[in-house]
Structures are given as structure tokens and as C-alpha cells.
XYZ file of C-alpha atoms in Angstrom:
595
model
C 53.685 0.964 52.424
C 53.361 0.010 56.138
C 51.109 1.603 58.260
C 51.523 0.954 62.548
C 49.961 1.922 65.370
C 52.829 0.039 67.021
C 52.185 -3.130 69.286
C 54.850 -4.815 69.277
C 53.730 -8.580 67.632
C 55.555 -10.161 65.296
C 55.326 -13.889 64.024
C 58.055 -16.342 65.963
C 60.854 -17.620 63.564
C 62.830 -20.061 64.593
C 66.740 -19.434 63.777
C 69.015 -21.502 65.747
C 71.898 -19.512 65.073
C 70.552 -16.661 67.452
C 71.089 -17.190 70.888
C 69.455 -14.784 73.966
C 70.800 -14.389 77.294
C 68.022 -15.427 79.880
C 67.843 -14.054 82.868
C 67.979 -16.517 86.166
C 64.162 -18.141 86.248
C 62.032 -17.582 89.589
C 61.116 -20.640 91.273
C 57.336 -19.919 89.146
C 59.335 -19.130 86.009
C 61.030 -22.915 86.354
C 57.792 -24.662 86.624
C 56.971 -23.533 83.292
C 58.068 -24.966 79.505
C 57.561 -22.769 76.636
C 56.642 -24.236 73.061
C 56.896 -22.236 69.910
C 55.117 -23.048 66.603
C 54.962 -20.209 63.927
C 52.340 -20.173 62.409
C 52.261 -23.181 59.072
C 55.621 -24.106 59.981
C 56.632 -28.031 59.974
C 58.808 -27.291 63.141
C 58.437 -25.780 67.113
C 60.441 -25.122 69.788
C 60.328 -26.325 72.836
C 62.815 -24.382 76.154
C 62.543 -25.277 79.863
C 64.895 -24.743 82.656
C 66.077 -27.864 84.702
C 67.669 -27.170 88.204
C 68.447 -30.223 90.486
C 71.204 -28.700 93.416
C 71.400 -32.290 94.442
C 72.878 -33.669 90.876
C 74.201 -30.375 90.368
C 73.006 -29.275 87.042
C 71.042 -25.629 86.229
C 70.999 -25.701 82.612
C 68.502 -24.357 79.818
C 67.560 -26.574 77.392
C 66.711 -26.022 73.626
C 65.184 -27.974 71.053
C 63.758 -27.835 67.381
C 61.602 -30.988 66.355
C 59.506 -31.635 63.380
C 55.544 -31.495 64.103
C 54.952 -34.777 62.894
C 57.630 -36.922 64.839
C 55.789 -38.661 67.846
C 55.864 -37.900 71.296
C 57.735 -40.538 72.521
C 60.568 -39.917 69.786
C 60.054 -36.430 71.248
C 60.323 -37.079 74.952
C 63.340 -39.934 74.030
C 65.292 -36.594 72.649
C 64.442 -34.754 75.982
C 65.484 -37.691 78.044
C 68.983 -38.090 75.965
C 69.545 -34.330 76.446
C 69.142 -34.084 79.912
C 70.947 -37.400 80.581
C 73.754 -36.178 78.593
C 74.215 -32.537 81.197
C 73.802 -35.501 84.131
C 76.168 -37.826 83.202
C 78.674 -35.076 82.595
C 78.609 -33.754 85.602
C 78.240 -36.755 86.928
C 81.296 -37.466 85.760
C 83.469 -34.591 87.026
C 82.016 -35.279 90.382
C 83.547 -38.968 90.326
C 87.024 -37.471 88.951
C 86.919 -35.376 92.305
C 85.768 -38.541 94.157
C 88.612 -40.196 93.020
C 91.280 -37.601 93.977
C 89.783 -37.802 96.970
C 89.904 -41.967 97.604
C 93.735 -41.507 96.658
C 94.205 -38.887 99.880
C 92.526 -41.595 101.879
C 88.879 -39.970 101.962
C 85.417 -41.534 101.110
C 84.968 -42.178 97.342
C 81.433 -42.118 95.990
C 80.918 -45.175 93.557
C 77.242 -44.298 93.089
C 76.067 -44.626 89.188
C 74.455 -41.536 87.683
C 70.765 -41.604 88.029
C 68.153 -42.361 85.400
C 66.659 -39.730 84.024
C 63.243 -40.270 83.330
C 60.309 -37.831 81.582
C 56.683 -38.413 80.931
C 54.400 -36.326 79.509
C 50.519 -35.462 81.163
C 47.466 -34.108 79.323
C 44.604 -33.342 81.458
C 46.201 -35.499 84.229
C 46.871 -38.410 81.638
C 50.147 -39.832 80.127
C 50.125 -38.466 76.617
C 49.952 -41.516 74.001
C 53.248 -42.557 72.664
C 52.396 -42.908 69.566
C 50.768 -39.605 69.189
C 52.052 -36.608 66.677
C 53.494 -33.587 68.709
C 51.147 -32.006 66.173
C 48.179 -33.020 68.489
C 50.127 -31.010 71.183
C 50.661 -27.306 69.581
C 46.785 -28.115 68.742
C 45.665 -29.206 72.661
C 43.789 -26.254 74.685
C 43.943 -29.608 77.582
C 46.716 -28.885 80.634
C 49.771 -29.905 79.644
C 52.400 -31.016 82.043
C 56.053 -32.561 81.415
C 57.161 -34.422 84.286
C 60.987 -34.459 84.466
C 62.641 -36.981 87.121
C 59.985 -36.044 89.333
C 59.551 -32.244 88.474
C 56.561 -30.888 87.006
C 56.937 -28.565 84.213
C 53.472 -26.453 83.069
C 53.503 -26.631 79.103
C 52.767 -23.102 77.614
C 52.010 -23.130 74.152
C 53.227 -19.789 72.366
C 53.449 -17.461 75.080
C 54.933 -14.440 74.955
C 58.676 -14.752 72.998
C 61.335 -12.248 72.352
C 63.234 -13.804 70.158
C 66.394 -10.974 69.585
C 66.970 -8.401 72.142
C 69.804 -5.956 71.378
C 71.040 -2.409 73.135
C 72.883 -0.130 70.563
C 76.655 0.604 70.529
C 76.448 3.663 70.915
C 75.048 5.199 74.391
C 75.493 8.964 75.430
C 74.725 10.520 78.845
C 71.416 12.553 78.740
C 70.021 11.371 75.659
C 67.539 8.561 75.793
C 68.460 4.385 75.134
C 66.337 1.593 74.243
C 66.804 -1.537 72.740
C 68.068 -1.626 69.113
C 66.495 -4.604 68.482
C 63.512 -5.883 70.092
C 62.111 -8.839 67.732
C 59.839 -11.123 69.039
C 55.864 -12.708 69.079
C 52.502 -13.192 70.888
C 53.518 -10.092 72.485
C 52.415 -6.481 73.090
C 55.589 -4.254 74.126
C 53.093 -2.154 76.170
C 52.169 -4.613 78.418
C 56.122 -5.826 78.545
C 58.241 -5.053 81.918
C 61.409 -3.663 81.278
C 63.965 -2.983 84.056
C 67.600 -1.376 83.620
C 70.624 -1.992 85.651
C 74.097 -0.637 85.617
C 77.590 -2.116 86.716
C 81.437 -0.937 86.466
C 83.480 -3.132 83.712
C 84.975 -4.925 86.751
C 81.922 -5.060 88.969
C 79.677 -8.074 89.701
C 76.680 -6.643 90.901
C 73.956 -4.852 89.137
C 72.587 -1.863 90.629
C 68.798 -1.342 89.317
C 68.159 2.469 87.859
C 65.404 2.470 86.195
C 62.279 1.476 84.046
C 60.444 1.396 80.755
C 61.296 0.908 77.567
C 63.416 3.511 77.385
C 65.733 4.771 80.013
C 68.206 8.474 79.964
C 71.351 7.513 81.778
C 72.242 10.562 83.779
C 76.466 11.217 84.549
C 76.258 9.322 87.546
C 76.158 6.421 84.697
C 79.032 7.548 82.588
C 81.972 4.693 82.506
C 79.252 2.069 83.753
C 77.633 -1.049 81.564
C 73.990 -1.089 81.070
C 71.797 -4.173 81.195
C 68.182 -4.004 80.660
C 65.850 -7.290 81.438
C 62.315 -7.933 79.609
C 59.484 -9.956 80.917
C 57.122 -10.269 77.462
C 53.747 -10.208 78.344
C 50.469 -9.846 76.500
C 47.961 -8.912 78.837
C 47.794 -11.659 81.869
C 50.349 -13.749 79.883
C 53.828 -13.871 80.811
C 57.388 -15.436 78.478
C 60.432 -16.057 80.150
C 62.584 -13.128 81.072
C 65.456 -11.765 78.554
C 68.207 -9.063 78.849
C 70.522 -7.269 76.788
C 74.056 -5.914 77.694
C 75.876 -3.091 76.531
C 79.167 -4.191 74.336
C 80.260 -0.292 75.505
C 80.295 2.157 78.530
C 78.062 5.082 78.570
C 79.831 7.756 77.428
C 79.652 11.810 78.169
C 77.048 13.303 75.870
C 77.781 16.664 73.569
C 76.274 18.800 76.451
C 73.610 21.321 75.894
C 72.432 20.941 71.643
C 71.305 24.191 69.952
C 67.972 22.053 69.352
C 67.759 21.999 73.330
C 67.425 25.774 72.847
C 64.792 25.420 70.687
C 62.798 22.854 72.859
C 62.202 25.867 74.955
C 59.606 27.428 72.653
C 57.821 23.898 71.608
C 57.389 22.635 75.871
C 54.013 23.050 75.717
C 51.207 21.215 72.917
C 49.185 22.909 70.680
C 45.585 23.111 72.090
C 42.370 24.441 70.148
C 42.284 24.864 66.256
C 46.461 25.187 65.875
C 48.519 22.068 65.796
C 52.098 21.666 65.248
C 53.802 20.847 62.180
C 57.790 19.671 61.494
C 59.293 18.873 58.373
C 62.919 17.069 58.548
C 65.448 15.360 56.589
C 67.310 13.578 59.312
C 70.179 12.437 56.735
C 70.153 8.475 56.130
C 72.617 6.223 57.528
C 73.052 4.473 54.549
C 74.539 8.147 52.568
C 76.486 9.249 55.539
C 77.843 5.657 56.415
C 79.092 5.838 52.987
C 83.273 6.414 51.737
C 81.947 9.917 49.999
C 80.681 10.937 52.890
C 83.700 10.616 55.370
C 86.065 11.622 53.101
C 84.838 14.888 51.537
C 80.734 15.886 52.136
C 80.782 15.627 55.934
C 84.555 15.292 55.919
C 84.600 18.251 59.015
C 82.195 15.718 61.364
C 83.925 13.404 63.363
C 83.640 9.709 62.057
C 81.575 8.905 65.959
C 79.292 11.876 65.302
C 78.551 10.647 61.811
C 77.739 7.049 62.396
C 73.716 6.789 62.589
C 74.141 4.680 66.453
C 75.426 7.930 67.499
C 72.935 10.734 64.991
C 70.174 8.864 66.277
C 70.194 9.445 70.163
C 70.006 13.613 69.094
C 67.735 12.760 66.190
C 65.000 11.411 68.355
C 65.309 13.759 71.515
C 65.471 16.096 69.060
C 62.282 15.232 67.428
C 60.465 14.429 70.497
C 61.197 18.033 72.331
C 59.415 19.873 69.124
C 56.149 18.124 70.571
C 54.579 18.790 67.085
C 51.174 16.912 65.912
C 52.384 16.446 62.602
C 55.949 14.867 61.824
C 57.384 14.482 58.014
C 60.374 12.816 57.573
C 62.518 12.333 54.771
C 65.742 10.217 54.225
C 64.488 7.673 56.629
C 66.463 4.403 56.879
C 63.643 1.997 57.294
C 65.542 0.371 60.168
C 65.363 3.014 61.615
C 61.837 3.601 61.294
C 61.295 0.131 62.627
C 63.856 -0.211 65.627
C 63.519 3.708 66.551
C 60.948 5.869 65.431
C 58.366 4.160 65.256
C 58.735 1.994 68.987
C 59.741 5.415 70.549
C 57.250 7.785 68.935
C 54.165 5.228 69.889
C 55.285 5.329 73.412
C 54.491 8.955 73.303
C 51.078 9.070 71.683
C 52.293 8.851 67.990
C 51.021 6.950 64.712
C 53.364 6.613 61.704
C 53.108 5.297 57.991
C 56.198 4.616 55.880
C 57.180 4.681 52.456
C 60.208 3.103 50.838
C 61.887 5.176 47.658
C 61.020 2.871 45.544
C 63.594 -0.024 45.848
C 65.900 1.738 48.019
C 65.758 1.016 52.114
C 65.576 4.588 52.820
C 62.305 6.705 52.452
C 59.460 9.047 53.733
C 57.719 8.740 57.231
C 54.837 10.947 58.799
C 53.691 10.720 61.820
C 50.353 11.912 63.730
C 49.765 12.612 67.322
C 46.756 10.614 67.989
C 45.385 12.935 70.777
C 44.919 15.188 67.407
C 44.280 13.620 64.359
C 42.851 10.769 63.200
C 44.604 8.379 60.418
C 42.288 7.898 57.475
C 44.151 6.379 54.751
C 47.506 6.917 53.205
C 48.560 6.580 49.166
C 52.001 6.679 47.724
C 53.264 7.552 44.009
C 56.453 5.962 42.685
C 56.680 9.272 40.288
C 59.011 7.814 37.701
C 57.415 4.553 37.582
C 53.510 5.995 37.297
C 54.334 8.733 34.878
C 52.928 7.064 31.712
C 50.528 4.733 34.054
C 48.770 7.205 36.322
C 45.852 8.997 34.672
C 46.459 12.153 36.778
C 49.881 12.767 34.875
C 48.526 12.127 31.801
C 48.814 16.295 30.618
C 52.711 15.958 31.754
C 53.300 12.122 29.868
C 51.648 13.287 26.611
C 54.221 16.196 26.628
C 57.436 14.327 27.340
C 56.345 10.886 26.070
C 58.601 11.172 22.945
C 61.500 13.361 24.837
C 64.070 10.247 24.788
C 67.237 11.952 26.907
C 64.983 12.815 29.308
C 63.375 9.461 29.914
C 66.313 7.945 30.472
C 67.140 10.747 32.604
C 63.973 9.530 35.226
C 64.456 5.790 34.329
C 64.656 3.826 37.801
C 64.819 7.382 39.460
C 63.099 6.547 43.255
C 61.351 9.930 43.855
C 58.345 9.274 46.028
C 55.502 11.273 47.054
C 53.344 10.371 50.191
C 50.142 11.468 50.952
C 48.705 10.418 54.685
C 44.887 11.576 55.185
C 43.780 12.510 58.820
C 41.074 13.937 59.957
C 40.735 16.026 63.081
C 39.310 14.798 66.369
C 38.459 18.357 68.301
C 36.920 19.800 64.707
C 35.646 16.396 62.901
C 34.501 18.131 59.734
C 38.257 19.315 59.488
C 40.405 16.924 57.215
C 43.908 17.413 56.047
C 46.045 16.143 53.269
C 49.329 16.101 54.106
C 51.942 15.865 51.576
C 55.533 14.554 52.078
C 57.762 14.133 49.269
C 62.229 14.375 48.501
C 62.947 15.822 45.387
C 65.910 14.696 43.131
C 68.907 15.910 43.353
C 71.498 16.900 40.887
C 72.915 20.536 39.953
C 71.951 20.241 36.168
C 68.432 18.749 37.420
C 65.788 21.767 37.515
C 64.097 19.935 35.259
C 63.548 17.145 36.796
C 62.629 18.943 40.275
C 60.021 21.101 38.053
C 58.242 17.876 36.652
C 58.372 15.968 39.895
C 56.499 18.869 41.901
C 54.316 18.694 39.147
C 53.205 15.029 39.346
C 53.350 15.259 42.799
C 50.644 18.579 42.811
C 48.949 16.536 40.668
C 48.756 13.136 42.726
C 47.496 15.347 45.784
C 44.899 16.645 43.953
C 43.281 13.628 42.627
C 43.719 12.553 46.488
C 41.680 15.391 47.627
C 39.266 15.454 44.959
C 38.376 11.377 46.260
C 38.027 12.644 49.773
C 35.656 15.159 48.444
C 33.819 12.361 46.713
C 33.595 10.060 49.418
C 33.343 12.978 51.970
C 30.583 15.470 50.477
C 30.815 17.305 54.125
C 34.595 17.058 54.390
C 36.691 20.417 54.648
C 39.924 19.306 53.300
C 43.045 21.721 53.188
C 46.645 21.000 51.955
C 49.800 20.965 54.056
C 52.700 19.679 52.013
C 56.252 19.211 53.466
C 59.315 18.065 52.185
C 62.992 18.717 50.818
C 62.065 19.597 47.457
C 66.308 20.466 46.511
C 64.781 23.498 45.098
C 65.979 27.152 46.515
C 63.246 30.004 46.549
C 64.286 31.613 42.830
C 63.539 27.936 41.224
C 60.479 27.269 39.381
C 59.085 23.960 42.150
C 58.915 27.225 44.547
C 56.910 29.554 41.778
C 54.288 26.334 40.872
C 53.605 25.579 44.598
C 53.261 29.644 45.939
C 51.590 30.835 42.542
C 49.909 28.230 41.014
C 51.768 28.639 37.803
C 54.811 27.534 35.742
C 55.116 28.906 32.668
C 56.640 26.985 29.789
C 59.325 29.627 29.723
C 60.708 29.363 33.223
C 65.083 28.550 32.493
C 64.377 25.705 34.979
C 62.806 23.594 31.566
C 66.881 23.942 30.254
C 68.652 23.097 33.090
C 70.460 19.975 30.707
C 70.190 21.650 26.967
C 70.500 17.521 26.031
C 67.274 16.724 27.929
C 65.045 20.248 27.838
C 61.350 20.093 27.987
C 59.368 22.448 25.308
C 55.465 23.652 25.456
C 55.369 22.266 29.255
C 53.292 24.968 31.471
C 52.178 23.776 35.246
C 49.587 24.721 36.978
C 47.979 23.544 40.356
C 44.813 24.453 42.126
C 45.766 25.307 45.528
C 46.648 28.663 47.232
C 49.797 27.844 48.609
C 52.460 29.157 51.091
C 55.545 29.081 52.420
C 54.602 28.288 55.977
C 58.353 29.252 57.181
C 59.294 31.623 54.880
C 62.520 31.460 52.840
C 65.363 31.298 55.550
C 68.178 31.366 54.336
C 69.425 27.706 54.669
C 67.780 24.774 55.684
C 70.636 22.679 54.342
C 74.424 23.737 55.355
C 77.085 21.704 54.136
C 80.885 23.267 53.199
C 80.188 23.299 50.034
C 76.429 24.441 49.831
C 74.173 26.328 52.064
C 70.567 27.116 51.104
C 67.140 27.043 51.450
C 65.425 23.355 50.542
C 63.209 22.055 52.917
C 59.316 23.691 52.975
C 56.173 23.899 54.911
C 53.212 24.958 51.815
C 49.936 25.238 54.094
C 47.167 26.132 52.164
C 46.138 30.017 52.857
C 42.804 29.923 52.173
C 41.660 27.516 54.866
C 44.358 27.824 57.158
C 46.992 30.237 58.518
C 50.043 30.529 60.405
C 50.012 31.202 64.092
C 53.855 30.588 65.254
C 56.740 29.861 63.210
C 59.786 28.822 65.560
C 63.579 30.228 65.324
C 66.351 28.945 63.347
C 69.371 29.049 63.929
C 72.427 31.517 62.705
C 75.418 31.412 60.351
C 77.246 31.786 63.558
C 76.150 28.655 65.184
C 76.542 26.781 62.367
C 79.667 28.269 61.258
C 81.090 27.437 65.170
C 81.142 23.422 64.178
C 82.155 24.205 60.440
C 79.060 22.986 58.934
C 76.198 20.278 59.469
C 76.103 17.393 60.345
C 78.475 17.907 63.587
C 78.795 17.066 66.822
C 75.689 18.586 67.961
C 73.601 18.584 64.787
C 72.377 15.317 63.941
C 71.959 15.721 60.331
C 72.900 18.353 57.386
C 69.219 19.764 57.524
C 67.135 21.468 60.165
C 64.065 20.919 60.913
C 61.228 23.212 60.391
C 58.393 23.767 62.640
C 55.620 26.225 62.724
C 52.007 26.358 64.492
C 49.179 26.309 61.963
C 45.658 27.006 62.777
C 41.989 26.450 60.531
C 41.042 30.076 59.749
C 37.644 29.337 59.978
């Protein structure tokens, strides 16, 4: 599980193999050195800048030294580093000399100078024989001297250490750096500044700022370059950039979410708040052979490749403007490099929740003008069946049903419960569920006893809040795609509280059917949406999967938003497509307490 209210800080690692472009130092920027020591690592870093016009050199220097070597073995490698750069261009500048004494012109015999470095603490030379450790553990002023100039030591400032824009960058929907790794930093307090040139152009034309940045068609056939000054409060690193490998390219034009966006412009205020449920389709299944070739055969290979999904998938997402976001089919790194920076930018926490082993899972996310995060849980339904006390009714039934076993052995189903608790109505707490139900056409079954469990796990989560919160008012919301259509027994348990043993969902595999198994579950549950008629449209399927259940005793609907028609789906053959990011929609409605 990983929970973030994201600030951007992540422990330096040093990996020489990754190299960052860094952006031409200011005359302050070159009086400073940087050293970086993760934390309990035997090794640091150490980066400064050396200019001299008159010898000619304006090179960046990097090294990796052990702790314990001493400072003078350390300044002897800075000295042999620097003299090295000197004496080559040193060099090249006698070659030219001599060209020059054979056309009968002055010929510089001058040696190359001595490069010489000592190192200051507190106005002091720094003892030879000293460990470097006795440096990364000195709160003293620092200062390198280097053939006269004065370098200002920082110890672990502010570091991005990989700095990345995406392939992929469309007019009109938002960019923002892919990757953005780096430590002793707080990506709110970071500068960020975009530029743009033509492939053949030299200068860079600033337009805009922030994290994030829309290119508009004025940008279309230019490169991007964004810079990054990482800073933690008063604290400043040395500046980065990134460069697009690609032009921005013309966008699909108007999306049917964009018509959508028109209903959700404006928050929720009072007692409703917002609520989406999404499966925004993996990268990892649609990057996948099966996937081009015959499920999302009809989408262009650009349109399916996640670089491309993702632009529409988060302004998308962001235009709903909902207080509650459930996610499911969530590549982690996508979570990480995406969702998560993007969605904290705008007021948003979020928790995440692997499958199981697979880097994929279930995210929800809280707007935390709203809502308050209290605690989140996760069940690994499979894995807990015979472990979990609350399943104990469904285990003692199946325990000796072999097929069926098998059937769930290693299966990654996950349910995720996230616990918030309102900020405008304090005594107001919420549940919400978030869960992905197997899928398989002879799998009923399997659905049937994973809503189960998963009914189950939320109700030993509420009944703890009610233990620990005597005063608490707790009510259910639980979203997911449960792979179950309306006339399936998951959708019977969850909207009347009971699953009879009978139900023809119990033989959907004769080899693996469940006997003298009836469900029940507490809660007065509904179908917050409805039943559209799909939620999932693919050329093979189309159907209703994905569900809102709000609890209708506490709470009650207030707005539920339009889908879209056959028509509009049927215009770009089926979903995913050019202008539908993934082969679900999302749902959103407006829920309100009813008391």
C-alpha cells in the first residue's frame, strides 16, 4: 500500500550511468559545489562547474568517492581532473600556435598552468589527513578554492537526479515531465519554466510555467524544453532541463468527454460531493500482442500506446472535478509519474494498491478541500480467504471444493477500502470501497464469492470505525468494475442484500460449482448510476460493468451525469479509440447525506 500527499522527496541514489542535461550556471549558481550522500551509503557525489575564459575551459565536473578516503586523496582526484580538461585544451591551443609560427606569426611556448585546489572549513585549510566523512558530517562553511576561485560547498541540496518529458505530446492536452526523480526536494516549491524551438532553430522562446504546461497550436511542429530549479523552501540545486525526443503534434480535437466537462465545471458545495468510478485500461494489457492484434485491433497502434491514452486520461479525469476518484487498472507508473504529481497539484490525496504481485492496481483519490484521509486497508481476496476471520462463513463452505481452489490460486483480486471523514460535516465518515472483479466468461462464480469477501471485508472495516468512533456516522460508497452485468448474482447481493444458494451464477463451471453457499450483506445498497447499458464497449462485448453502490439509507443521489450513445461509440468502431482513452467510461454522479 502507499499512501501520498505528494511532495516530491525522494532519497538521492547515485547511478553513474544516468546523465542530466544542466542548464548554463548563473554567475551565483558557479560559486556553488553540490555534495550528495544518501543516506548510510559508503559513497557521495560531489558536481561543480569550472569556467576560466582565459584557459578556455567551461566544463562540469563529476565525481563518486568513497566516504572514508581522505581529503587530500580527495582533492588530488579534483586536481588530476581538472588538470586533465586544462592540459587538453591546452594542448589544442599550442597545435593552433604552431600553425601559426609556420605562417610566420607569434607562437605561444607558454606551459599549461598548475592547477591547484585547497579546501577551507570555517576559513581554515581542511586537514589532509582527514576522512571526507568528517565533511558530509560538518554544519562549519565549507569552501573549495580552485586556482583561485572560490566554490561554496552545499551539502545535499536540492537534487533531481532524472528528469524526463514523455514521447508523446498533443496540442491542447496538458505535458509534464514523465519522470521527475530526485531528493531533499519539495516539487511545490520547484521553478519550472518551458520553452519551445523549431527542429532547426537555435533559440528558445519561453511559453510558459509550472509543472505542467498545455501547448496551444501555435506550438504544433515545435520542440519543447522545460528547465527545473529544485528548491525546498529557501534552498536552491542546480538547474536541470528536459527536451522533447518529438514535435508537438495536433491533438484529436474536441473529445466527447470535453462534452461532458460541461456539466461537472463547477464543485460540489454543501452536503453533495462528487463521485467517479473508472477503469482507465492498463498499459501493460493494451501494450500487449493480444491487444493490437484482435481486442482493440480497430484503435490505431498511437492511440493505444499509454504515452498517448494518458494525456486524455488525465484531462479527462481532471474536467469531472469530482471529490472522490476510484480507479481501477492502474499501472503503478502511472500512478507515480502521473496521477498522483498531477492530481496533488490540484488539491488531491491518493492511496494505491497493487493486485497482488502484478504492477497494475486500484487508486482512490480525495479532494482535500472535502474529505479528510483517515486510514486505508487492503484485502488480497484469494490470499486471505482461509486467513481472514471475516471470510470464515465463505472458507468453511468451499474449504474442501478442490477445482475451485485451484481455480482462485494466485488469482490477484484486490479490494480497497480508503476511510475519510468529512471536513464541512465532521461527524460524517465514509467508507469507500474500490475493488476489479475477475474476469472470465465461465467465472460467475468466482465474481459471486469475490463480492462476497469483499462485502464482508467492508463490513468488518466499518464495524472498527464504529468501535473506535462511537459518534461516527459511517455510510458505504463502493465503486468498481465488478465484470458482472445487472442480471448476475454480484448485482442481486450488493442491491438486495441477498444471494441465495440457488442463484445459476454458483454453476457457471459444472467442474468447480459451489453447493449450500447463500450471501448476505448488511447494507442497503444502490446502483448510484443505474444500469446503462454499457460501461464497457469493445467489438466483441458491450455491457454494463462498472458501478457506483451508495448506501440509500444515509445518503442519496442528487445528479447523475450523461453517458454517452451507441452512436458515438459506434462512430470510432468501439473503445478504446482515438478519442476515448480507454474501453470503459467513467461514471460520475453527485451524492448528498440525506440527513
Amino acid at each position: 500500500m502507499v499512501l501520498h500527499r505528494f511532495l516530491l522527496s525522494r532519497f538521492y541514489q547515485v547511478r553513474p550511468q544516468i546523465f542530466l542535461r544542466f542548464k548554463g550556471f548563473t554567475m551565483a549558481e558557479m560559486q556553488n559545489a553540490y555534495i550528495c550522500h544518501p543516506k548510510g551509503s559508503d559513497r557521495f557525489s560531489f558536481t561543480f562547474h569550472y569556467v576560466n575564459d582565459n584557459l578556455g575551459v567551461n566544463r562540469k565536473f563529476n565525481l563518486n568517492r568513497e566516504c572514508q578516503e581522505t581529503i587530500n586523496t580527495f582533492l588530488n582526484r579534483v586536481q588530476c581532473n581538472v588538470e586533465k580538461i586544462v592540459n587538453q585544451v591546452h594542448a589544442k591551443r599550442r597545435k593552433k600556435a604552431a600553425k601559426k609560427k609556420d605562417s610566420g606569426e607569434n607562437y605561444d611556448t607558454e606551459p599549461a598552468p598548475q592547477v591547484t585546489v585547497e579546501l577551507l572549513r570555517s576559513g581554515n585549510p581542511v586537514p589532509s589527513d582527514d576522512s571526507c566523512l568528517s565533511l558530509l558530517e560538518s554544519k562549519d562553511l565549507l569552501i573549495l578554492s580552485l586556482s583561485g576561485k572560490k566554490y561554496h560547498i552545499v551539502i545535499n541540496p536540492p537534487w533531481v537526479e532524472d528528469f524526463q518529458l514523455p514521447r508523446s505530446i498533443l496540442s491542447n492536452f496538458p505535458v509534464y515531465p514523465c519522470k521527475f526523480v530526485g531528493s531533499n526536494l519539495n516539487q511545490i516549491d520547484c521553478e519550472f519554466v518551458w520553452y519551445r524551438k523549431t527542429q532547426t532553430g537555435v533559440e528558445w522562446k519561453e511559453i510558459g510555467s509550472g509543472f505542467s504546461y498545455t501547448p496551444t497550436v501555435e506550438d504544433i511542429g515545435h520542440i519543447l524544453k522545460v528547465t527545473c530549479q529544485p528548491r525546498r523552501e529557501m534552498i536552491s540545486g542546480p538547474v536541470v532541463e528536459a527536451v522533447s525526443k518529438s514535435c508537438v503534434e495536433a491533438g484529436p480535437g474536441e473529445c466527447p468527454f470535453e462534452l461532458r466537462h460541461a456539466f461537472t465545471k463547477e464543485r460540489t458545495v454543501g452536503d453533495s460531493f462528487r463521485v467517479m468510478t473508472y477503469n482507465i485500461l492498463a498499459g501493460m494489457y493494451s501494450d500487449t500482442d493480444i491487444a493490437k492484434t484482435e481486442l482493440f485491433a480497430h484503435c490505431p497502434p498511437y492511440a493505444l500506446d499509454i504515452d498517448y491514452r494518458k494525456q486524455l486520461l488525465m484531462k479527462e479525469i481532471l474536467g469531472y472535478n469530482a471529490d472522490i476518484i476510484c480507479l481501477q487498472e492502474v499501472d503503478e507508473s502511472v500512478y507515480d509519474a502521473d496521477l498522483l504529481p498531477i492530481l496533488s497539484l490540484q488539491g488531491y490525496s491518493g492511496v494505491f494498491n497493487r493486485k497482488g504481485g502484478v504492477r497494475e492496481g486500484l487508486a482512490c483519490f480525495l479532494y482535500t478541500k472535502r474529505f479528510r484521509m483517515v486510514k486505508t486497508d487492503t484485502s488480497l481476496l484469494s490470499a486471505e480467504l482461509s486467513e481472514r476471520s471475516c471470510y470464515s462463513s465463505i472458507w468453511n463452505t468451499v474449504k474442501n471444493n478442490g477445482p475451485l481452489l485451484e481455480r482462485l490460486k494466485d488469482k490477484p483480486t484486490t479490494a480497497q477500502a480508503t476511510v475519510v471523514q468529512s471536513l464541512e460535516r465532521p461527524e460524517k465518515w465514509l467508507v469507500i470501497g474500490n475493488t476489479h472483479l475477475y474476469f472470465h466468461p465461465d467465472a460467475d462464480h468466482v465474481r459471486l464469492l469475490q463480492g462476497g469477501q469483499t462485502i464482508l471485508f467492508l463490513e468488518e472495516v466499518v464495524s472498527k470505525i464504529k468501535e473506535d468512533h462511537p459518534a461516527a456516522e459511517v455510510s458505504v460508497i463502493f465503486c468498481g468494475d465488478f465484470n458482472s452485468t445487472p442480471d448476475c448474482g454480484v448485482f442481486r447481493l450488493l442491491t438486495t442484500g441477498f444471494a441465495p444458494d440457488t442463484l445459476e451464477d454458483w454453476k457457471s463451471n459444472e467442474n468447480e460449482k459451489i453447493s449450500g453457499l447463500s450471501l448476505r450483506q448488511p447494507f442497503k445498497l444502490d446502483s448510484a448510476c443505474g444500469t446503462p447499458p454499457f460501461t464497457n464497449y469493445t467489438v466483441g462485448f458491450s455491457g454494463c460493468l462498472d458501478y457506483i453502490y451508495y448506501q440509500t439509507d444515509s445518503l442519496q443521489v442528487k445528479e447523475v451525469y450523461p453517458l454517452y450513445t451507441d452512436e458515438e461509440i459506434k462512430k470510432y468502431t468501439a473503445l478504446p479509440n482515438i478519442v476515448f482513452p480507454s474501453d470503459h467510461i467513467a461514471l460520475i454522479s453527485d451524492i448528498q447525506w440525506s440527513r
